[in-house]
Every structure is written in C-alpha cells, then in structure tokens.
Amino acid sequence: MPNYVYNDLAVEGNEGMLVVFQSVARSGLLPLDFNKAIYCPEELRDEELHTYGGQRAEERNKMRQEMKDKYGFCNANDFCTEKWGTKWNAMNGQFGGIQKDAGFSVAIYKFTTAWSPPLPVIQKFSEKFPTLTFHLYCVEECGNFEPVHFKILMGKVVERKKVTPDFIPD
C-alpha cells in the first residue's frame, strides 16, 4: 500500500486557454488524465506483465522482454514511475472549476497520487500550454517530504519552495 500524496494544481492564464486545457487534460471521469500529457502504451498495461512466478512464468518473462525491447519498459508501473513520477494515474480527481479574479483566471484541480507528485506530467502539460502558469502544491500523508509548491512555466520548474500544510489552497 502506498503513501499517498495530496496534490492541488492551480493553472493560471487566459480563460479561453484554460477551457482548452481542461478539454485536453480530461478523459472520461478523470478530470486530469496523465496519459494526455505522457501516454503510457496500452500493451504495457496488461496485468499479465505485473504477475511473477507460477506456471506461466516463462511466457510472462518473454512478454516482459518483448515490451522492454519495444518500449524500454517491461510494464506500466515501471513506465509510469519513470515517466510520470508516480506509479498510477491521478486518483480521486476533482475539477474545482475556473475562477476569475482581477483580470486573470485560475482552473483548480485536486487529486491524489502514489508516493510522489506527478511533476513530469505537469511539466509536459506546461510545455503543451506555454501561455499557462502551473502551480502544483503537494503534501505527502506520512510526512516523508515537506509540503512543497512548484511553479512551472513552459515545461520548466521556475520556483520550488517549502510551504506549510495550511498554505495548500482549499
């Protein structure tokens, strides 16, 4: 069982671009789908690739090697951990709407990840939407790292600072 990271994402910019971002980042019931930033190949998601031992071990090992040769990873967990910065897609995702204030607009997202924040995903979204500013606030439930705020512009972390848990937006 993982330690969960509670993430709040505030995306700041032109209201029209925020609406476009919302439509691109969403997938089905997920308000923020990491696959929309960095796609994890469907073949890697095969549950057989995550099972070890047993009567079919040799066959599964062959499948894993084929995936490693093709994608550089033998299963989705390895791919996601490396490419997304976290093992699974956003969980318990909520879209808080677009708020307007003093000439700018902000889209608010809340979601949970396993073990660490999805910084590479947010950086990739930021590359795709260079006119938007991304603010990622992260708190790990067991205190294994201090609450942190990342400010991301054009795919680059331009600011990283520790924050107190009460600083995280509601």
PDB file of N, CA and C in Angstrom, residues 37-104:
ATOM      1  N   ALA A  37      -0.853  13.810 -21.129  1.00  0.00           N
ATOM      2  CA  ALA A  37       0.437  14.522 -21.161  1.00  0.00           C
ATOM      3  C   ALA A  37       1.530  13.593 -21.678  1.00  0.00           C
ATOM      4  N   ILE A  38       1.624  12.420 -21.068  1.00  0.00           N
ATOM      5  CA  ILE A  38       2.636  11.417 -21.426  1.00  0.00           C
ATOM      6  C   ILE A  38       1.910  10.084 -21.533  1.00  0.00           C
ATOM      7  N   TYR A  39       1.719   9.608 -22.746  1.00  0.00           N
ATOM      8  CA  TYR A  39       0.911   8.419 -22.992  1.00  0.00           C
ATOM      9  C   TYR A  39       1.653   7.140 -22.608  1.00  0.00           C
ATOM     10  N   CYS A  40       1.010   6.331 -21.779  1.00  0.00           N
ATOM     11  CA  CYS A  40       1.523   5.000 -21.427  1.00  0.00           C
ATOM     12  C   CYS A  40       0.899   4.006 -22.408  1.00  0.00           C
ATOM     13  N   PRO A  41       1.711   3.326 -23.213  1.00  0.00           N
ATOM     14  CA  PRO A  41       1.170   2.397 -24.211  1.00  0.00           C
ATOM     15  C   PRO A  41       0.244   1.350 -23.589  1.00  0.00           C
ATOM     16  N   GLU A  42      -0.854   1.098 -24.272  1.00  0.00           N
ATOM     17  CA  GLU A  42      -1.868   0.144 -23.808  1.00  0.00           C
ATOM     18  C   GLU A  42      -1.269  -1.237 -23.541  1.00  0.00           C
ATOM     19  N   GLU A  43      -0.357  -1.682 -24.395  1.00  0.00           N
ATOM     20  CA  GLU A  43       0.262  -3.009 -24.232  1.00  0.00           C
ATOM     21  C   GLU A  43       0.954  -3.153 -22.882  1.00  0.00           C
ATOM     22  N   LEU A  44       1.548  -2.090 -22.388  1.00  0.00           N
ATOM     23  CA  LEU A  44       2.254  -2.150 -21.101  1.00  0.00           C
ATOM     24  C   LEU A  44       1.301  -2.320 -19.930  1.00  0.00           C
ATOM     25  N   ARG A  45       0.019  -2.002 -20.137  1.00  0.00           N
ATOM     26  CA  ARG A  45      -0.966  -2.065 -19.045  1.00  0.00           C
ATOM     27  C   ARG A  45      -1.518  -3.469 -18.812  1.00  0.00           C
ATOM     28  N   ASP A  46      -1.111  -4.428 -19.621  1.00  0.00           N
ATOM     29  CA  ASP A  46      -1.564  -5.815 -19.477  1.00  0.00           C
ATOM     30  C   ASP A  46      -1.189  -6.330 -18.080  1.00  0.00           C
ATOM     31  N   GLU A  47      -2.186  -6.769 -17.331  1.00  0.00           N
ATOM     32  CA  GLU A  47      -1.962  -7.251 -15.962  1.00  0.00           C
ATOM     33  C   GLU A  47      -0.997  -8.438 -15.896  1.00  0.00           C
ATOM     34  N   GLU A  48      -0.931  -9.207 -16.961  1.00  0.00           N
ATOM     35  CA  GLU A  48      -0.001 -10.343 -17.004  1.00  0.00           C
ATOM     36  C   GLU A  48       1.442  -9.892 -16.810  1.00  0.00           C
ATOM     37  N   LEU A  49       1.753  -8.689 -17.245  1.00  0.00           N
ATOM     38  CA  LEU A  49       3.113  -8.177 -17.143  1.00  0.00           C
ATOM     39  C   LEU A  49       3.507  -7.857 -15.700  1.00  0.00           C
ATOM     40  N   HIS A  50       2.511  -7.789 -14.820  1.00  0.00           N
ATOM     41  CA  HIS A  50       2.764  -7.458 -13.417  1.00  0.00           C
ATOM     42  C   HIS A  50       2.784  -8.688 -12.510  1.00  0.00           C
ATOM     43  N   THR A  51       2.541  -9.863 -13.080  1.00  0.00           N
ATOM     44  CA  THR A  51       2.481 -11.098 -12.309  1.00  0.00           C
ATOM     45  C   THR A  51       3.778 -11.875 -12.484  1.00  0.00           C
ATOM     46  N   TYR A  52       4.298 -12.374 -11.397  1.00  0.00           N
ATOM     47  CA  TYR A  52       5.558 -13.121 -11.452  1.00  0.00           C
ATOM     48  C   TYR A  52       5.342 -14.539 -10.915  1.00  0.00           C
ATOM     49  N   GLY A  53       6.179 -15.466 -11.355  1.00  0.00           N
ATOM     50  CA  GLY A  53       6.127 -16.847 -10.871  1.00  0.00           C
ATOM     51  C   GLY A  53       4.969 -17.627 -11.457  1.00  0.00           C
ATOM     52  N   GLY A  54       4.733 -18.809 -10.906  1.00  0.00           N
ATOM     53  CA  GLY A  54       3.632 -19.661 -11.347  1.00  0.00           C
ATOM     54  C   GLY A  54       3.950 -20.433 -12.608  1.00  0.00           C
ATOM     55  N   GLN A  55       2.951 -21.111 -13.123  1.00  0.00           N
ATOM     56  CA  GLN A  55       3.126 -21.988 -14.277  1.00  0.00           C
ATOM     57  C   GLN A  55       3.448 -21.226 -15.560  1.00  0.00           C
ATOM     58  N   ARG A  56       3.013 -20.000 -15.665  1.00  0.00           N
ATOM     59  CA  ARG A  56       3.213 -19.234 -16.900  1.00  0.00           C
ATOM     60  C   ARG A  56       4.394 -18.269 -16.807  1.00  0.00           C
ATOM     61  N   ALA A  57       5.275 -18.487 -15.848  1.00  0.00           N
ATOM     62  CA  ALA A  57       6.375 -17.551 -15.609  1.00  0.00           C
ATOM     63  C   ALA A  57       7.250 -17.353 -16.842  1.00  0.00           C
ATOM     64  N   GLU A  58       7.575 -18.432 -17.530  1.00  0.00           N
ATOM     65  CA  GLU A  58       8.446 -18.329 -18.700  1.00  0.00           C
ATOM     66  C   GLU A  58       7.785 -17.487 -19.800  1.00  0.00           C
ATOM     67  N   GLU A  59       6.495 -17.735 -20.020  1.00  0.00           N
ATOM     68  CA  GLU A  59       5.751 -16.979 -21.035  1.00  0.00           C
ATOM     69  C   GLU A  59       5.677 -15.492 -20.670  1.00  0.00           C
ATOM     70  N   ARG A  60       5.408 -15.204 -19.385  1.00  0.00           N
ATOM     71  CA  ARG A  60       5.333 -13.811 -18.937  1.00  0.00           C
ATOM     72  C   ARG A  60       6.691 -13.120 -19.045  1.00  0.00           C
ATOM     73  N   ASN A  61       7.752 -13.835 -18.720  1.00  0.00           N
ATOM     74  CA  ASN A  61       9.094 -13.253 -18.834  1.00  0.00           C
ATOM     75  C   ASN A  61       9.398 -12.896 -20.291  1.00  0.00           C
ATOM     76  N   LYS A  62       8.952 -13.743 -21.217  1.00  0.00           N
ATOM     77  CA  LYS A  62       9.139 -13.469 -22.638  1.00  0.00           C
ATOM     78  C   LYS A  62       8.346 -12.222 -23.038  1.00  0.00           C
ATOM     79  N   MET A  63       7.090 -12.118 -22.560  1.00  0.00           N
ATOM     80  CA  MET A  63       6.260 -10.938 -22.843  1.00  0.00           C
ATOM     81  C   MET A  63       6.916  -9.672 -22.299  1.00  0.00           C
ATOM     82  N   ARG A  64       7.429  -9.750 -21.067  1.00  0.00           N
ATOM     83  CA  ARG A  64       8.088  -8.587 -20.456  1.00  0.00           C
ATOM     84  C   ARG A  64       9.304  -8.155 -21.272  1.00  0.00           C
ATOM     85  N   GLN A  65      10.076  -9.128 -21.746  1.00  0.00           N
ATOM     86  CA  GLN A  65      11.251  -8.799 -22.552  1.00  0.00           C
ATOM     87  C   GLN A  65      10.848  -8.147 -23.872  1.00  0.00           C
ATOM     88  N   GLU A  66       9.769  -8.629 -24.472  1.00  0.00           N
ATOM     89  CA  GLU A  66       9.268  -8.023 -25.712  1.00  0.00           C
ATOM     90  C   GLU A  66       8.862  -6.568 -25.481  1.00  0.00           C
ATOM     91  N   MET A  67       8.190  -6.311 -24.369  1.00  0.00           N
ATOM     92  CA  MET A  67       7.779  -4.945 -24.042  1.00  0.00           C
ATOM     93  C   MET A  67       9.004  -4.061 -23.768  1.00  0.00           C
ATOM     94  N   LYS A  68       9.980  -4.627 -23.081  1.00  0.00           N
ATOM     95  CA  LYS A  68      11.217  -3.879 -22.782  1.00  0.00           C
ATOM     96  C   LYS A  68      11.939  -3.522 -24.081  1.00  0.00           C
ATOM     97  N   ASP A  69      11.997  -4.464 -25.007  1.00  0.00           N
ATOM     98  CA  ASP A  69      12.645  -4.212 -26.296  1.00  0.00           C
ATOM     99  C   ASP A  69      11.883  -3.152 -27.097  1.00  0.00           C
ATOM    100  N   LYS A  70      10.564  -3.201 -27.031  1.00  0.00           N
ATOM    101  CA  LYS A  70       9.726  -2.303 -27.827  1.00  0.00           C
ATOM    102  C   LYS A  70       9.614  -0.898 -27.229  1.00  0.00           C
ATOM    103  N   TYR A  71       9.419  -0.826 -25.893  1.00  0.00           N
ATOM    104  CA  TYR A  71       9.136   0.449 -25.246  1.00  0.00           C
ATOM    105  C   TYR A  71      10.214   0.927 -24.264  1.00  0.00           C
ATOM    106  N   GLY A  72      11.127   0.034 -23.922  1.00  0.00           N
ATOM    107  CA  GLY A  72      12.132   0.398 -22.927  1.00  0.00           C
ATOM    108  C   GLY A  72      11.696   0.112 -21.504  1.00  0.00           C
ATOM    109  N   PHE A  73      10.481  -0.421 -21.347  1.00  0.00           N
ATOM    110  CA  PHE A  73       9.916  -0.753 -20.036  1.00  0.00           C
ATOM    111  C   PHE A  73       9.194  -2.075 -20.157  1.00  0.00           C
ATOM    112  N   CYS A  74       9.189  -2.865 -19.065  1.00  0.00           N
ATOM    113  CA  CYS A  74       8.546  -4.176 -19.149  1.00  0.00           C
ATOM    114  C   CYS A  74       7.095  -4.162 -18.667  1.00  0.00           C
ATOM    115  N   ASN A  75       6.638  -3.067 -18.053  1.00  0.00           N
ATOM    116  CA  ASN A  75       5.236  -2.983 -17.624  1.00  0.00           C
ATOM    117  C   ASN A  75       4.866  -1.522 -17.363  1.00  0.00           C
ATOM    118  N   ALA A  76       3.593  -1.292 -17.147  1.00  0.00           N
ATOM    119  CA  ALA A  76       3.091   0.069 -16.946  1.00  0.00           C
ATOM    120  C   ALA A  76       3.626   0.700 -15.669  1.00  0.00           C
ATOM    121  N   ASN A  77       3.758  -0.081 -14.603  1.00  0.00           N
ATOM    122  CA  ASN A  77       4.248   0.501 -13.351  1.00  0.00           C
ATOM    123  C   ASN A  77       5.645   1.091 -13.526  1.00  0.00           C
ATOM    124  N   ASP A  78       6.517   0.371 -14.220  1.00  0.00           N
ATOM    125  CA  ASP A  78       7.869   0.879 -14.459  1.00  0.00           C
ATOM    126  C   ASP A  78       7.827   2.126 -15.341  1.00  0.00           C
ATOM    127  N   PHE A  79       7.012   2.083 -16.399  1.00  0.00           N
ATOM    128  CA  PHE A  79       6.874   3.230 -17.294  1.00  0.00           C
ATOM    129  C   PHE A  79       6.375   4.452 -16.529  1.00  0.00           C
ATOM    130  N   CYS A  80       5.277   4.283 -15.794  1.00  0.00           N
ATOM    131  CA  CYS A  80       4.656   5.404 -15.099  1.00  0.00           C
ATOM    132  C   CYS A  80       5.566   5.989 -14.022  1.00  0.00           C
ATOM    133  N   THR A  81       6.219   5.130 -13.265  1.00  0.00           N
ATOM    134  CA  THR A  81       7.121   5.616 -12.228  1.00  0.00           C
ATOM    135  C   THR A  81       8.229   6.470 -12.841  1.00  0.00           C
ATOM    136  N   GLU A  82       8.773   6.008 -13.951  1.00  0.00           N
ATOM    137  CA  GLU A  82       9.859   6.747 -14.617  1.00  0.00           C
ATOM    138  C   GLU A  82       9.349   7.993 -15.343  1.00  0.00           C
ATOM    139  N   LYS A  83       8.298   7.868 -16.126  1.00  0.00           N
ATOM    140  CA  LYS A  83       7.847   8.958 -16.996  1.00  0.00           C
ATOM    141  C   LYS A  83       6.895   9.946 -16.315  1.00  0.00           C
ATOM    142  N   TRP A  84       6.056   9.459 -15.396  1.00  0.00           N
ATOM    143  CA  TRP A  84       5.092  10.316 -14.728  1.00  0.00           C
ATOM    144  C   TRP A  84       5.582  10.805 -13.374  1.00  0.00           C
ATOM    145  N   GLY A  85       6.536  10.084 -12.780  1.00  0.00           N
ATOM    146  CA  GLY A  85       6.985  10.419 -11.435  1.00  0.00           C
ATOM    147  C   GLY A  85       6.157   9.746 -10.354  1.00  0.00           C
ATOM    148  N   THR A  86       5.158   8.972 -10.748  1.00  0.00           N
ATOM    149  CA  THR A  86       4.289   8.265  -9.809  1.00  0.00           C
ATOM    150  C   THR A  86       3.761   7.008 -10.492  1.00  0.00           C
ATOM    151  N   LYS A  87       3.417   6.015  -9.697  1.00  0.00           N
ATOM    152  CA  LYS A  87       3.077   4.689 -10.218  1.00  0.00           C
ATOM    153  C   LYS A  87       1.741   4.626 -10.955  1.00  0.00           C
ATOM    154  N   TRP A  88       0.748   5.396 -10.495  1.00  0.00           N
ATOM    155  CA  TRP A  88      -0.599   5.321 -11.046  1.00  0.00           C
ATOM    156  C   TRP A  88      -1.074   6.686 -11.511  1.00  0.00           C
ATOM    157  N   ASN A  89      -2.123   6.675 -12.287  1.00  0.00           N
ATOM    158  CA  ASN A  89      -2.752   7.906 -12.757  1.00  0.00           C
ATOM    159  C   ASN A  89      -3.384   8.638 -11.569  1.00  0.00           C
ATOM    160  N   ALA A  90      -3.845   9.860 -11.798  1.00  0.00           N
ATOM    161  CA  ALA A  90      -4.500  10.653 -10.760  1.00  0.00           C
ATOM    162  C   ALA A  90      -5.682   9.885 -10.182  1.00  0.00           C
ATOM    163  N   MET A  91      -5.768   9.880  -8.876  1.00  0.00           N
ATOM    164  CA  MET A  91      -6.877   9.222  -8.183  1.00  0.00           C
ATOM    165  C   MET A  91      -7.710  10.280  -7.464  1.00  0.00           C
ATOM    166  N   ASN A  92      -8.980   9.976  -7.256  1.00  0.00           N
ATOM    167  CA  ASN A  92      -9.888  10.873  -6.527  1.00  0.00           C
ATOM    168  C   ASN A  92      -9.861  12.286  -7.103  1.00  0.00           C
ATOM    169  N   GLY A  93      -9.772  12.371  -8.422  1.00  0.00           N
ATOM    170  CA  GLY A  93      -9.655  13.668  -9.070  1.00  0.00           C
ATOM    171  C   GLY A  93     -10.920  14.499  -9.007  1.00  0.00           C
ATOM    172  N   GLN A  94     -10.725  15.783  -8.797  1.00  0.00           N
ATOM    173  CA  GLN A  94     -11.833  16.736  -8.784  1.00  0.00           C
ATOM    174  C   GLN A  94     -11.411  17.980  -9.561  1.00  0.00           C
ATOM    175  N   PHE A  95     -12.333  18.496 -10.340  1.00  0.00           N
ATOM    176  CA  PHE A  95     -12.108  19.771 -11.018  1.00  0.00           C
ATOM    177  C   PHE A  95     -12.939  20.805 -10.295  1.00  0.00           C
ATOM    178  N   GLY A  96     -12.296  21.819  -9.760  1.00  0.00           N
ATOM    179  CA  GLY A  96     -12.983  22.840  -8.971  1.00  0.00           C
ATOM    180  C   GLY A  96     -13.496  24.008  -9.774  1.00  0.00           C
ATOM    181  N   GLY A  97     -13.406  23.920 -11.084  1.00  0.00           N
ATOM    182  CA  GLY A  97     -13.911  24.989 -11.935  1.00  0.00           C
ATOM    183  C   GLY A  97     -12.852  26.034 -12.241  1.00  0.00           C
ATOM    184  N   ILE A  98     -13.271  27.020 -12.993  1.00  0.00           N
ATOM    185  CA  ILE A  98     -12.404  28.140 -13.348  1.00  0.00           C
ATOM    186  C   ILE A  98     -12.888  29.356 -12.567  1.00  0.00           C
ATOM    187  N   GLN A  99     -11.977  29.918 -11.811  1.00  0.00           N
ATOM    188  CA  GLN A  99     -12.299  31.093 -11.003  1.00  0.00           C
ATOM    189  C   GLN A  99     -11.666  32.329 -11.642  1.00  0.00           C
ATOM    190  N   LYS A 100     -12.427  33.416 -11.688  1.00  0.00           N
ATOM    191  CA  LYS A 100     -11.933  34.674 -12.260  1.00  0.00           C
ATOM    192  C   LYS A 100     -11.693  35.663 -11.139  1.00  0.00           C
ATOM    193  N   ASP A 101     -10.540  36.361 -11.226  1.00  0.00           N
ATOM    194  CA  ASP A 101     -10.222  37.340 -10.203  1.00  0.00           C
ATOM    195  C   ASP A 101      -9.258  38.381 -10.759  1.00  0.00           C
ATOM    196  N   ALA A 102      -9.609  39.613 -10.689  1.00  0.00           N
ATOM    197  CA  ALA A 102      -8.737  40.747 -11.031  1.00  0.00           C
ATOM    198  C   ALA A 102      -8.000  40.572 -12.361  1.00  0.00           C
ATOM    199  N   GLY A 103      -8.723  40.204 -13.391  1.00  0.00           N
ATOM    200  CA  GLY A 103      -8.124  40.156 -14.715  1.00  0.00           C
ATOM    201  C   GLY A 103      -7.430  38.868 -15.105  1.00  0.00           C
ATOM    202  N   PHE A 104      -7.417  37.885 -14.240  1.00  0.00           N
ATOM    203  CA  PHE A 104      -6.859  36.593 -14.636  1.00  0.00           C
ATOM    204  C   PHE A 104      -7.774  35.484 -14.152  1.00  0.00           C
TER     205      PHE A 104
END
